[in-house]
Amino acid sequence: MSTLSVVATFVDPSGGSRVDANFASGFEVVFDTPDSGAQRVAASPTETLLGALAACTSLDVASILRKKRQVVRTYQIAVTGEKSDDHPRVYTSIVVEHRVSGMVEAEALRRSIELSATRYCPVSAMLSASVRIEHRYRLLAEADGGKDEAGLVVVTGPGLVEREVSQASA
């Protein structure tokens, strides 16, 4: 088991909302909140949670695709989350879409996403304990006249893992 630590400092407790988090690794992340009334200086903690999911799963998928000798030209990941209207305004659903172009086989991309979502990404695993997450892909056509390919790879969530629920060409 490993232990990680962070020390967070509320920069201006009397009026601001900025928090600087200093990690044991030596890195710092700044947080802010949309409720501050003042000009925001950083993303909110819940926004960064979606960013952490995007970073975690995309790093996994890129690594797996390299091991599968897939040549990725571009890779973008879009993560959207819906929050409840009532406090504590937790995420009720999240959609993760991997947008990839290059010499990449659809099955290699689907399998890479599935492995990240169900086995390797700890952020996905933690969030899946309490929220439904759809993991999707869009394989962008490289040549003129080619078609994008898109599909739902896996849905994770409390007591839920549905693999390859649907596939469709776009």
PDB file of C-alpha atoms in Angstrom:
ATOM      1  CA  MET A   1       0.000   0.000   0.000  1.00  0.00           C
ATOM      2  CA  SER A   2       1.246   3.488  -0.756  1.00  0.00           C
ATOM      3  CA  THR A   3       0.430   6.747   0.967  1.00  0.00           C
ATOM      4  CA  LEU A   4       0.131  10.123  -0.721  1.00  0.00           C
ATOM      5  CA  SER A   5      -0.167  13.451   1.007  1.00  0.00           C
ATOM      6  CA  VAL A   6      -1.221  16.975   0.203  1.00  0.00           C
ATOM      7  CA  VAL A   7      -1.287  20.199   2.185  1.00  0.00           C
ATOM      8  CA  ALA A   8      -3.906  22.724   1.079  1.00  0.00           C
ATOM      9  CA  THR A   9      -3.726  26.388   2.048  1.00  0.00           C
ATOM     10  CA  PHE A  10      -6.739  28.678   1.895  1.00  0.00           C
ATOM     11  CA  VAL A  11      -5.059  31.772   0.450  1.00  0.00           C
ATOM     12  CA  ASP A  12      -7.522  34.439   1.668  1.00  0.00           C
ATOM     13  CA  PRO A  13      -9.979  32.960   4.177  1.00  0.00           C
ATOM     14  CA  SER A  14     -11.491  36.391   4.886  1.00  0.00           C
ATOM     15  CA  GLY A  15     -12.823  36.995   1.381  1.00  0.00           C
ATOM     16  CA  GLY A  16     -11.369  34.924  -1.420  1.00  0.00           C
ATOM     17  CA  SER A  17     -11.886  31.353  -2.467  1.00  0.00           C
ATOM     18  CA  ARG A  18      -8.479  30.319  -3.790  1.00  0.00           C
ATOM     19  CA  VAL A  19      -6.851  27.207  -2.392  1.00  0.00           C
ATOM     20  CA  ASP A  20      -3.296  26.151  -3.213  1.00  0.00           C
ATOM     21  CA  ALA A  21      -2.703  22.421  -2.845  1.00  0.00           C
ATOM     22  CA  ASN A  22       0.921  21.382  -2.446  1.00  0.00           C
ATOM     23  CA  PHE A  23       1.612  17.714  -3.112  1.00  0.00           C
ATOM     24  CA  ALA A  24       4.382  15.556  -1.666  1.00  0.00           C
ATOM     25  CA  SER A  25       5.693  15.189  -5.244  1.00  0.00           C
ATOM     26  CA  GLY A  26       6.552  18.890  -5.177  1.00  0.00           C
ATOM     27  CA  PHE A  27       3.781  19.992  -7.532  1.00  0.00           C
ATOM     28  CA  GLU A  28       1.080  22.539  -6.809  1.00  0.00           C
ATOM     29  CA  VAL A  29      -2.499  22.802  -8.033  1.00  0.00           C
ATOM     30  CA  VAL A  30      -4.638  25.901  -7.586  1.00  0.00           C
ATOM     31  CA  PHE A  31      -8.399  25.622  -7.016  1.00  0.00           C
ATOM     32  CA  ASP A  32     -11.174  28.188  -7.052  1.00  0.00           C
ATOM     33  CA  THR A  33     -14.951  28.127  -6.944  1.00  0.00           C
ATOM     34  CA  PRO A  34     -17.576  29.761  -9.152  1.00  0.00           C
ATOM     35  CA  ASP A  35     -19.333  31.126  -6.043  1.00  0.00           C
ATOM     36  CA  SER A  36     -16.496  33.426  -5.082  1.00  0.00           C
ATOM     37  CA  GLY A  37     -17.961  36.656  -6.496  1.00  0.00           C
ATOM     38  CA  ALA A  38     -14.425  37.723  -7.335  1.00  0.00           C
ATOM     39  CA  GLN A  39     -12.593  36.982 -10.545  1.00  0.00           C
ATOM     40  CA  ARG A  40     -11.791  33.283 -10.708  1.00  0.00           C
ATOM     41  CA  VAL A  41      -8.157  32.232 -10.868  1.00  0.00           C
ATOM     42  CA  ALA A  42      -8.501  28.467 -11.360  1.00  0.00           C
ATOM     43  CA  ALA A  43     -10.840  25.535 -11.907  1.00  0.00           C
ATOM     44  CA  SER A  44     -13.140  24.322  -9.156  1.00  0.00           C
ATOM     45  CA  PRO A  45     -12.442  21.082  -7.290  1.00  0.00           C
ATOM     46  CA  THR A  46     -15.285  19.311  -9.126  1.00  0.00           C
ATOM     47  CA  GLU A  47     -14.022  20.516 -12.512  1.00  0.00           C
ATOM     48  CA  THR A  48     -10.579  19.191 -11.704  1.00  0.00           C
ATOM     49  CA  LEU A  49     -12.133  15.855 -10.777  1.00  0.00           C
ATOM     50  CA  LEU A  50     -13.311  15.523 -14.402  1.00  0.00           C
ATOM     51  CA  GLY A  51      -9.856  16.645 -15.526  1.00  0.00           C
ATOM     52  CA  ALA A  52      -8.231  13.976 -13.366  1.00  0.00           C
ATOM     53  CA  LEU A  53     -10.474  11.333 -14.956  1.00  0.00           C
ATOM     54  CA  ALA A  54      -9.562  12.599 -18.448  1.00  0.00           C
ATOM     55  CA  ALA A  55      -5.847  12.573 -17.651  1.00  0.00           C
ATOM     56  CA  CYS A  56      -5.871   9.170 -15.959  1.00  0.00           C
ATOM     57  CA  THR A  57      -7.777   7.289 -18.650  1.00  0.00           C
ATOM     58  CA  SER A  58      -6.080   9.002 -21.609  1.00  0.00           C
ATOM     59  CA  LEU A  59      -2.629   8.171 -20.251  1.00  0.00           C
ATOM     60  CA  ASP A  60      -3.691   4.522 -19.910  1.00  0.00           C
ATOM     61  CA  VAL A  61      -5.248   4.350 -23.373  1.00  0.00           C
ATOM     62  CA  ALA A  62      -2.271   6.030 -25.074  1.00  0.00           C
ATOM     63  CA  SER A  63       0.140   3.620 -23.373  1.00  0.00           C
ATOM     64  CA  ILE A  64      -1.917   0.561 -24.327  1.00  0.00           C
ATOM     65  CA  LEU A  65      -2.244   1.746 -27.935  1.00  0.00           C
ATOM     66  CA  ARG A  66       1.553   2.180 -28.141  1.00  0.00           C
ATOM     67  CA  LYS A  67       2.024  -1.369 -26.848  1.00  0.00           C
ATOM     68  CA  LYS A  68      -0.424  -2.554 -29.520  1.00  0.00           C
ATOM     69  CA  ARG A  69       1.727  -0.732 -32.127  1.00  0.00           C
ATOM     70  CA  GLN A  70      -1.108   1.586 -33.114  1.00  0.00           C
ATOM     71  CA  VAL A  71       0.014   4.891 -34.637  1.00  0.00           C
ATOM     72  CA  VAL A  72      -1.997   7.721 -33.106  1.00  0.00           C
ATOM     73  CA  ARG A  73      -1.860  11.050 -34.936  1.00  0.00           C
ATOM     74  CA  THR A  74      -4.224  13.026 -32.703  1.00  0.00           C
ATOM     75  CA  TYR A  75      -5.860  12.200 -29.390  1.00  0.00           C
ATOM     76  CA  GLN A  76      -8.401  14.345 -27.607  1.00  0.00           C
ATOM     77  CA  ILE A  77     -10.599  13.332 -24.719  1.00  0.00           C
ATOM     78  CA  ALA A  78     -13.851  15.058 -23.776  1.00  0.00           C
ATOM     79  CA  VAL A  79     -15.379  14.466 -20.352  1.00  0.00           C
ATOM     80  CA  THR A  80     -18.781  15.874 -19.437  1.00  0.00           C
ATOM     81  CA  GLY A  81     -20.579  15.460 -16.158  1.00  0.00           C
ATOM     82  CA  GLU A  82     -24.108  16.103 -14.976  1.00  0.00           C
ATOM     83  CA  LYS A  83     -24.553  17.222 -11.385  1.00  0.00           C
ATOM     84  CA  SER A  84     -27.551  16.984  -9.094  1.00  0.00           C
ATOM     85  CA  ASP A  85     -29.434  20.183  -8.326  1.00  0.00           C
ATOM     86  CA  ASP A  86     -29.393  19.477  -4.589  1.00  0.00           C
ATOM     87  CA  HIS A  87     -26.396  19.809  -2.305  1.00  0.00           C
ATOM     88  CA  PRO A  88     -23.808  18.410  -2.191  1.00  0.00           C
ATOM     89  CA  ARG A  89     -24.315  18.650  -6.023  1.00  0.00           C
ATOM     90  CA  VAL A  90     -22.489  15.419  -6.814  1.00  0.00           C
ATOM     91  CA  TYR A  91     -22.023  14.077 -10.315  1.00  0.00           C
ATOM     92  CA  THR A  92     -24.918  11.826 -11.288  1.00  0.00           C
ATOM     93  CA  SER A  93     -23.533  10.761 -14.659  1.00  0.00           C
ATOM     94  CA  ILE A  94     -20.325  11.219 -16.619  1.00  0.00           C
ATOM     95  CA  VAL A  95     -19.557  10.640 -20.292  1.00  0.00           C
ATOM     96  CA  VAL A  96     -15.964  10.112 -21.442  1.00  0.00           C
ATOM     97  CA  GLU A  97     -15.334  10.289 -25.199  1.00  0.00           C
ATOM     98  CA  HIS A  98     -11.926   9.407 -26.641  1.00  0.00           C
ATOM     99  CA  ARG A  99     -11.397  11.110 -30.033  1.00  0.00           C
ATOM    100  CA  VAL A 100      -8.549   9.497 -31.943  1.00  0.00           C
ATOM    101  CA  SER A 101      -7.135   9.702 -35.448  1.00  0.00           C
ATOM    102  CA  GLY A 102      -4.253   7.865 -37.071  1.00  0.00           C
ATOM    103  CA  MET A 103      -3.488   4.332 -38.133  1.00  0.00           C
ATOM    104  CA  VAL A 104      -5.590   2.883 -35.346  1.00  0.00           C
ATOM    105  CA  GLU A 105      -7.790  -0.198 -35.507  1.00  0.00           C
ATOM    106  CA  ALA A 106     -11.214   0.311 -33.929  1.00  0.00           C
ATOM    107  CA  GLU A 107     -10.973  -2.936 -31.956  1.00  0.00           C
ATOM    108  CA  ALA A 108      -7.569  -1.924 -30.519  1.00  0.00           C
ATOM    109  CA  LEU A 109      -9.009   1.423 -29.445  1.00  0.00           C
ATOM    110  CA  ARG A 110     -12.131  -0.164 -27.924  1.00  0.00           C
ATOM    111  CA  ARG A 111     -10.086  -2.717 -25.975  1.00  0.00           C
ATOM    112  CA  SER A 112      -7.657  -0.043 -24.724  1.00  0.00           C
ATOM    113  CA  ILE A 113     -10.546   2.060 -23.415  1.00  0.00           C
ATOM    114  CA  GLU A 114     -12.184  -0.972 -21.811  1.00  0.00           C
ATOM    115  CA  LEU A 115      -8.965  -1.936 -20.002  1.00  0.00           C
ATOM    116  CA  SER A 116      -8.499   1.590 -18.689  1.00  0.00           C
ATOM    117  CA  ALA A 117     -12.124   1.896 -17.563  1.00  0.00           C
ATOM    118  CA  THR A 118     -12.389  -1.494 -15.886  1.00  0.00           C
ATOM    119  CA  ARG A 119      -8.874  -2.331 -14.740  1.00  0.00           C
ATOM    120  CA  TYR A 120      -6.163   0.345 -14.772  1.00  0.00           C
ATOM    121  CA  CYS A 121      -7.466   3.871 -14.096  1.00  0.00           C
ATOM    122  CA  PRO A 122      -7.857   4.408 -10.338  1.00  0.00           C
ATOM    123  CA  VAL A 123      -9.780   7.660 -10.844  1.00  0.00           C
ATOM    124  CA  SER A 124     -12.342   5.835 -12.979  1.00  0.00           C
ATOM    125  CA  ALA A 125     -12.568   3.057 -10.395  1.00  0.00           C
ATOM    126  CA  MET A 126     -13.173   5.482  -7.531  1.00  0.00           C
ATOM    127  CA  LEU A 127     -15.795   7.479  -9.412  1.00  0.00           C
ATOM    128  CA  SER A 128     -17.508   4.313 -10.693  1.00  0.00           C
ATOM    129  CA  ALA A 129     -18.202   3.340  -7.103  1.00  0.00           C
ATOM    130  CA  SER A 130     -20.789   6.124  -6.936  1.00  0.00           C
ATOM    131  CA  VAL A 131     -21.617   7.383 -10.434  1.00  0.00           C
ATOM    132  CA  ARG A 132     -22.528   5.912 -13.833  1.00  0.00           C
ATOM    133  CA  ILE A 133     -19.772   6.523 -16.407  1.00  0.00           C
ATOM    134  CA  GLU A 134     -20.129   5.943 -20.152  1.00  0.00           C
ATOM    135  CA  HIS A 135     -16.832   5.329 -21.938  1.00  0.00           C
ATOM    136  CA  ARG A 136     -17.148   6.104 -25.647  1.00  0.00           C
ATOM    137  CA  TYR A 137     -14.855   6.481 -28.645  1.00  0.00           C
ATOM    138  CA  ARG A 138     -14.805   8.338 -31.927  1.00  0.00           C
ATOM    139  CA  LEU A 139     -12.231   7.090 -34.436  1.00  0.00           C
ATOM    140  CA  LEU A 140     -11.777   9.945 -36.896  1.00  0.00           C
ATOM    141  CA  ALA A 141     -11.346   9.095 -40.573  1.00  0.00           C
ATOM    142  CA  GLU A 142      -7.913   9.937 -41.960  1.00  0.00           C
ATOM    143  CA  ALA A 143      -8.663   9.924 -45.695  1.00  0.00           C
ATOM    144  CA  ASP A 144     -11.097  12.016 -47.715  1.00  0.00           C
ATOM    145  CA  GLY A 145     -14.370  10.198 -48.083  1.00  0.00           C
ATOM    146  CA  GLY A 146     -13.705   7.986 -45.064  1.00  0.00           C
ATOM    147  CA  LYS A 147     -16.254   7.737 -42.301  1.00  0.00           C
ATOM    148  CA  ASP A 148     -15.752   8.368 -38.630  1.00  0.00           C
ATOM    149  CA  GLU A 149     -16.494   5.362 -36.464  1.00  0.00           C
ATOM    150  CA  ALA A 150     -18.031   5.790 -33.031  1.00  0.00           C
ATOM    151  CA  GLY A 151     -19.402   3.615 -30.300  1.00  0.00           C
ATOM    152  CA  LEU A 152     -20.067   2.968 -26.666  1.00  0.00           C
ATOM    153  CA  VAL A 153     -17.360   0.749 -25.201  1.00  0.00           C
ATOM    154  CA  VAL A 154     -18.382   0.172 -21.601  1.00  0.00           C
ATOM    155  CA  VAL A 155     -20.634   1.612 -18.919  1.00  0.00           C
ATOM    156  CA  THR A 156     -19.368   1.463 -15.362  1.00  0.00           C
ATOM    157  CA  GLY A 157     -21.022   2.475 -12.143  1.00  0.00           C
ATOM    158  CA  PRO A 158     -22.290   1.134  -8.853  1.00  0.00           C
ATOM    159  CA  GLY A 159     -22.708  -2.588  -9.494  1.00  0.00           C
ATOM    160  CA  LEU A 160     -22.634  -2.049 -13.251  1.00  0.00           C
ATOM    161  CA  VAL A 161     -20.299  -3.039 -16.070  1.00  0.00           C
ATOM    162  CA  GLU A 162     -21.882  -3.282 -19.524  1.00  0.00           C
ATOM    163  CA  ARG A 163     -19.413  -3.942 -22.290  1.00  0.00           C
ATOM    164  CA  GLU A 164     -19.827  -2.882 -25.917  1.00  0.00           C
ATOM    165  CA  VAL A 165     -23.461  -1.943 -25.475  1.00  0.00           C
ATOM    166  CA  SER A 166     -23.681  -0.434 -28.941  1.00  0.00           C
ATOM    167  CA  GLN A 167     -21.536   0.422 -31.913  1.00  0.00           C
ATOM    168  CA  ALA A 168     -22.361   2.789 -34.720  1.00  0.00           C
ATOM    169  CA  SER A 169     -20.722   4.490 -37.669  1.00  0.00           C
ATOM    170  CA  ALA A 170     -21.004   8.232 -37.788  1.00  0.00           C
TER     171      ALA A 170
END
